[in-house]
Amino acid sequence: MISIVIPNYNGEKNLKACLNSIREQVDVTYEIIIIDNASIDSDYEWVKVQPDIMFKQLSRNFGFSKAVNEGIKLSRGEYVLLLNNDTVLEPNFLKEIRQAIEMDHKIFAVSSKMISYQDRSIIDDAGDEYTLLGWTLKCGDGKPVEAYTKPREVFSACAGAALYRKSIFDEIGYFDEHFFAYMEDVDISYRARTYGYKNTYCPTAHVYHIGSATSGSRHNAFKVKLAARNNIYVPYKNMPWIQLMLNIPFLSMGYFIKWIYFTKKGLGKAYRQGFLEGLTGVWKIEKVPFQWKNSKYYLKIEGLLVLNLIKYVKEYIRSH
């Protein structure tokens, strides 16, 4: 069974379409769990009375990480699908993504093919990569929907519509609630990699994504501040000290370039605030314990960070 966990915050306007698309799924058993972060746009009585939905409302807005953790703990399925409330699934979505994770017991997460809801001819996300500069790259963003048709390994699965193997959470831990929102999916995918697991992309699991339905826009002060802070947390938490020291020059370069980018967009102050909050707040982040037996995975990850940076530079040069 697949447990579908939907974190919700003031998302009633999109939730009905999302739920309807779930109920149109074929050849799969599932349960629906909605964790609401104290929304004020509705009393959600229409949801609470539906017998096939488990609805839990939190006392305040704890953010994405806390909400999905609550859902995972309530789940009864072998697999957990994290699903944004502003998504609509194709009828064979669950069947396809389940088949993808069943290909290998070492797969922790499977990223779906997220397609723009507004323009269904372009991709929104086809798996995420992470680079030496500390940047997360949305593969396929803005590319024709005909692209990215082959399954492949990715660094991270986008938690907006991704399937996870529940048993691995018990080994590596749950989503870090210090992140609140943004980059928490990169963090847990990175953590899984240090334990020897992998994350993949399923090109046949299609989902239509409105995007930024909760935060309001692609770039805003709230989102930029949180992402800047969490960009500090991810390498600090997941890299052994020697790897972190080795990569600091590249990470610093990446942070500086991002600051310039957001300053030009009028969001330099928000980025700077988030960056400083990240530097001063790392003390509360628990580092992933270093284990000699995982040395080969640290080396593999470092190689991927370098390779992904090279790929990014090549793509940038090609597009410019």
Coordinates of C-alpha atoms in Angstrom, one line a residue:
M1 CA 0.0 0.0 0.0
I2 CA 1.1 3.6 -0.7
S3 CA 0.4 6.2 2.0
I4 CA -0.2 9.6 0.4
V5 CA 0.8 12.4 2.7
I6 CA -0.4 15.9 1.7
P7 CA 0.9 18.8 3.8
N8 CA -1.6 21.7 3.6
Y9 CA -1.6 25.4 4.4
N10 CA -4.4 27.6 3.1
G11 CA -4.6 25.3 0.0
E12 CA -8.3 24.6 -0.2
K13 CA -8.7 26.1 -3.6
N14 CA -6.4 23.4 -5.1
L15 CA -7.0 20.5 -2.8
K16 CA -10.2 19.2 -4.4
A17 CA -8.6 18.7 -7.8
C18 CA -5.7 17.0 -6.2
L19 CA -7.9 14.6 -4.2
N20 CA -10.0 13.9 -7.3
S21 CA -6.9 12.9 -9.3
I22 CA -5.9 10.5 -6.5
R23 CA -9.2 8.8 -6.6
E24 CA -8.8 8.2 -10.3
Q25 CA -5.7 6.1 -9.8
V26 CA -5.7 2.6 -11.2
D27 CA -4.3 -0.8 -10.0
V28 CA -3.0 0.4 -6.7
T29 CA -4.0 0.5 -3.0
Y30 CA -3.5 3.7 -1.2
E31 CA -4.5 5.7 1.9
I32 CA -4.8 9.5 2.1
I33 CA -3.4 11.5 5.0
I34 CA -3.7 15.3 5.1
I35 CA -1.7 17.2 7.7
D36 CA -3.0 20.8 8.0
N37 CA -0.7 23.6 9.3
A38 CA -3.5 25.5 11.0
S39 CA -5.0 26.9 7.8
I40 CA -7.3 29.9 8.1
D41 CA -8.8 29.7 4.6
S42 CA -11.4 27.1 5.5
D43 CA -12.7 24.9 8.4
Y44 CA -12.1 21.9 6.1
E45 CA -15.3 20.2 7.4
W46 CA -15.8 18.9 3.9
V47 CA -12.5 17.0 4.2
K48 CA -13.1 15.8 7.7
V49 CA -16.3 13.9 6.9
Q50 CA -14.8 11.9 4.0
P51 CA -14.2 8.3 5.2
D52 CA -11.2 7.7 3.0
I53 CA -9.2 10.6 4.4
M54 CA -7.2 10.8 7.6
F55 CA -7.1 14.5 8.5
K56 CA -5.0 16.0 11.3
Q57 CA -4.7 19.7 12.0
L58 CA -1.7 21.1 13.8
S59 CA -1.9 23.9 16.4
R60 CA 0.1 26.3 14.3
N61 CA 2.0 26.5 11.0
F62 CA 5.0 24.3 11.7
G63 CA 6.1 24.2 8.1
F64 CA 6.5 21.5 5.5
S65 CA 9.0 19.3 7.4
K66 CA 6.9 18.9 10.5
A67 CA 3.8 18.3 8.6
V68 CA 5.1 15.5 6.4
N69 CA 6.8 13.9 9.5
E70 CA 3.5 13.8 11.2
G71 CA 2.0 12.2 8.1
I72 CA 4.8 9.6 7.8
K73 CA 4.3 8.6 11.4
L74 CA 0.6 8.0 10.8
S75 CA 1.2 6.1 7.6
R76 CA 0.6 2.3 7.3
G77 CA 2.0 1.7 3.8
E78 CA 5.3 0.3 2.7
Y79 CA 5.8 3.4 0.6
V80 CA 5.0 7.0 1.4
L81 CA 4.1 9.5 -1.4
L82 CA 4.7 13.1 -0.4
L83 CA 2.4 15.2 -2.5
N84 CA 1.9 19.0 -2.7
N85 CA -1.7 20.2 -2.5
D86 CA -1.3 22.1 -5.8
T87 CA -0.8 19.0 -8.0
V88 CA -3.0 16.8 -10.2
L89 CA -1.9 13.2 -11.0
E90 CA -2.2 11.3 -14.2
P91 CA -4.4 8.1 -13.6
N92 CA -1.4 5.7 -13.8
F93 CA 0.9 7.9 -11.6
L94 CA 0.9 5.7 -8.5
K95 CA 1.3 2.5 -10.5
E96 CA 4.2 3.8 -12.5
I97 CA 6.1 5.3 -9.5
R98 CA 5.5 2.2 -7.4
Q99 CA 7.0 0.0 -10.1
A100 CA 10.0 2.3 -10.2
I101 CA 10.8 2.0 -6.5
E102 CA 10.3 -1.7 -6.6
M103 CA 13.2 -2.1 -9.2
D104 CA 15.8 -2.0 -6.5
H105 CA 15.6 -2.4 -2.7
K106 CA 18.4 0.2 -2.4
I107 CA 16.2 3.0 -3.8
F108 CA 15.1 5.4 -1.1
A109 CA 13.2 7.9 -3.2
V110 CA 11.7 8.2 -6.7
S111 CA 11.2 11.6 -8.3
S112 CA 8.3 12.0 -10.7
K113 CA 8.0 14.0 -13.9
M114 CA 6.5 17.2 -12.8
I115 CA 4.8 19.2 -15.6
S116 CA 3.7 22.8 -15.5
Y117 CA -0.1 22.9 -14.8
Q118 CA -0.5 26.2 -16.6
D119 CA 1.5 25.1 -19.7
R120 CA 1.5 21.4 -20.1
S121 CA 4.0 21.5 -22.9
I122 CA 6.9 22.2 -20.5
I123 CA 8.5 20.4 -17.6
D124 CA 8.6 21.8 -14.1
D125 CA 11.0 19.3 -12.5
A126 CA 12.5 16.0 -13.6
G127 CA 14.7 15.2 -10.6
D128 CA 17.1 17.5 -8.7
E129 CA 20.9 17.7 -8.6
Y130 CA 23.2 19.3 -6.1
T131 CA 26.5 20.9 -7.0
L132 CA 29.8 21.9 -5.4
L133 CA 28.6 25.5 -5.2
G134 CA 25.8 24.4 -2.9
W135 CA 23.2 25.0 -5.6
T136 CA 20.2 22.8 -6.2
L137 CA 19.4 22.4 -9.9
K138 CA 15.9 21.5 -11.1
C139 CA 16.5 19.3 -14.0
G140 CA 14.3 19.9 -17.0
D141 CA 12.8 23.2 -15.7
G142 CA 11.3 24.9 -18.7
K143 CA 12.3 22.2 -21.2
P144 CA 9.8 20.6 -23.6
V145 CA 7.7 17.9 -22.0
E146 CA 9.1 15.4 -24.6
A147 CA 12.5 15.6 -22.9
Y148 CA 13.8 13.6 -20.0
T149 CA 12.1 10.3 -21.1
K150 CA 14.6 7.9 -19.6
P151 CA 14.8 6.7 -16.0
R152 CA 18.0 7.6 -14.3
E153 CA 19.7 8.1 -10.9
V154 CA 19.4 11.7 -9.5
F155 CA 21.0 13.3 -6.5
S156 CA 17.7 14.2 -4.9
A157 CA 13.9 13.7 -5.4
C158 CA 11.7 16.7 -5.3
A159 CA 9.3 16.2 -2.3
G160 CA 6.5 17.9 -4.2
A161 CA 5.6 14.6 -5.7
A162 CA 8.0 11.8 -4.7
L163 CA 7.7 8.3 -3.4
Y164 CA 9.8 7.1 -0.4
R165 CA 10.6 3.7 1.1
K166 CA 9.2 4.0 4.6
S167 CA 11.5 1.5 6.3
I168 CA 14.6 3.7 5.4
F169 CA 13.2 6.6 7.4
D170 CA 13.7 4.4 10.5
E171 CA 17.4 4.1 9.7
I172 CA 18.4 7.5 8.5
G173 CA 15.8 9.7 10.4
Y174 CA 12.9 11.8 9.2
F175 CA 12.8 15.3 7.6
D176 CA 14.7 17.9 9.6
E177 CA 12.1 20.2 11.2
H178 CA 14.7 22.9 11.6
F179 CA 14.4 23.5 7.9
F180 CA 10.7 24.5 8.1
A181 CA 10.5 24.5 4.3
Y182 CA 12.8 24.4 1.2
M183 CA 15.9 22.2 0.8
E184 CA 14.6 19.6 3.3
D185 CA 14.2 17.2 0.5
V186 CA 17.8 17.7 -0.6
D187 CA 18.9 17.2 2.9
I188 CA 17.2 13.9 3.4
S189 CA 18.2 12.6 -0.1
Y190 CA 21.8 13.6 0.7
R191 CA 21.5 11.8 4.0
A192 CA 20.2 8.6 2.3
R193 CA 23.2 8.7 0.0
T194 CA 25.6 8.8 2.8
Y195 CA 24.0 5.5 4.0
G196 CA 24.5 3.9 0.6
Y197 CA 21.0 4.4 -0.8
K198 CA 20.1 6.0 -4.1
N199 CA 17.4 8.2 -5.5
T200 CA 16.0 7.8 -9.0
Y201 CA 13.7 9.5 -11.6
C202 CA 10.6 7.9 -13.1
P203 CA 9.7 9.6 -16.5
T204 CA 6.4 7.8 -16.8
A205 CA 4.9 9.1 -13.5
H206 CA 3.4 12.4 -14.7
V207 CA 2.0 15.0 -12.3
Y208 CA 0.8 18.6 -13.1
H209 CA 2.1 21.2 -10.7
I210 CA 0.8 24.7 -10.2
G211 CA 3.9 25.8 -8.3
S212 CA 4.5 28.2 -5.4
A213 CA 0.8 28.0 -4.4
T214 CA 1.6 28.3 -0.7
S215 CA 4.6 30.7 -0.8
G216 CA 2.9 32.9 -3.4
S217 CA 5.6 33.3 -6.1
R218 CA 8.8 31.8 -7.5
H219 CA 11.0 34.5 -5.8
N220 CA 9.8 36.3 -2.7
A221 CA 11.5 37.5 0.5
F222 CA 10.1 34.7 2.7
K223 CA 11.2 31.9 0.3
V224 CA 14.6 33.5 -0.5
K225 CA 15.4 33.9 3.2
L226 CA 14.5 30.3 4.1
A227 CA 16.4 28.9 1.1
A228 CA 19.5 30.9 1.9
R229 CA 19.5 29.7 5.5
N230 CA 18.9 26.1 4.6
N231 CA 21.7 26.3 2.0
I232 CA 24.0 26.7 4.9
Y233 CA 22.4 23.8 6.8
V234 CA 22.6 21.2 4.1
P235 CA 26.4 21.0 3.7
Y236 CA 27.1 21.6 7.3
K237 CA 24.9 18.8 8.4
N238 CA 25.8 16.2 5.7
M239 CA 29.5 16.7 5.0
P240 CA 32.1 15.2 7.3
W241 CA 34.4 18.0 8.6
I242 CA 37.3 17.3 6.3
Q243 CA 35.0 17.3 3.2
L244 CA 33.3 20.5 4.5
M245 CA 36.7 22.3 4.9
L246 CA 37.7 21.2 1.4
N247 CA 34.5 22.5 -0.1
I248 CA 34.2 25.8 1.7
P249 CA 35.9 27.9 -1.0
F250 CA 33.4 26.6 -3.6
L251 CA 30.4 26.9 -1.3
S252 CA 31.5 30.5 -0.5
M253 CA 31.7 31.3 -4.2
G254 CA 28.2 29.9 -4.7
Y255 CA 26.8 31.9 -1.8
F256 CA 28.4 35.1 -3.1
I257 CA 27.0 34.6 -6.7
K258 CA 23.5 33.9 -5.2
W259 CA 23.7 37.1 -3.2
I260 CA 24.6 39.1 -6.3
Y261 CA 21.7 37.4 -8.2
F262 CA 19.1 38.2 -5.6
T263 CA 20.4 41.7 -5.0
K264 CA 19.7 42.5 -8.7
K265 CA 16.2 41.2 -8.1
G266 CA 15.7 43.5 -5.1
L267 CA 15.9 40.6 -2.6
G268 CA 19.5 41.0 -1.5
K269 CA 18.5 41.9 2.1
A270 CA 16.3 38.8 2.5
Y271 CA 19.1 36.6 1.2
R272 CA 21.7 38.2 3.5
Q273 CA 19.3 37.8 6.5
G274 CA 18.8 34.1 5.7
F275 CA 22.5 33.5 5.1
L276 CA 23.4 35.1 8.5
E277 CA 20.7 33.1 10.2
G278 CA 22.2 30.0 8.8
L279 CA 25.7 30.8 10.0
T280 CA 24.5 31.6 13.5
G281 CA 22.0 28.8 13.7
V282 CA 24.1 25.8 12.7
W283 CA 24.7 25.0 16.3
K284 CA 21.2 23.6 16.6
I285 CA 21.6 21.3 13.5
E286 CA 22.7 17.8 14.4
K287 CA 25.4 16.6 11.9
V288 CA 25.0 13.2 10.3
P289 CA 27.4 11.0 12.3
F290 CA 30.6 10.1 10.4
Q291 CA 31.2 6.4 9.8
W292 CA 34.3 5.0 8.2
K293 CA 32.3 2.2 6.6
N294 CA 30.5 4.9 4.5
S295 CA 33.8 6.4 3.2
K296 CA 33.1 5.2 -0.3
Y297 CA 29.8 7.0 -0.3
Y298 CA 31.3 10.3 0.8
L299 CA 33.8 10.0 -2.1
K300 CA 31.0 9.2 -4.5
I301 CA 29.0 12.2 -3.4
E302 CA 32.0 14.5 -3.7
G303 CA 32.5 13.2 -7.3
L304 CA 28.8 13.9 -8.0
L305 CA 29.1 17.4 -6.7
V306 CA 32.0 18.1 -9.0
L307 CA 30.3 16.4 -12.0
N308 CA 27.1 18.3 -11.5
L309 CA 28.9 21.6 -11.4
I310 CA 30.7 20.8 -14.7
K311 CA 27.3 19.8 -16.2
Y312 CA 25.8 23.1 -15.0
V313 CA 28.6 25.2 -16.5
K314 CA 28.4 23.4 -19.8
E315 CA 24.6 23.9 -19.9
Y316 CA 25.0 27.6 -19.0
I317 CA 27.6 28.1 -21.8
R318 CA 25.4 26.3 -24.3
S319 CA 22.3 28.3 -23.4
H320 CA 24.1 31.6 -23.5

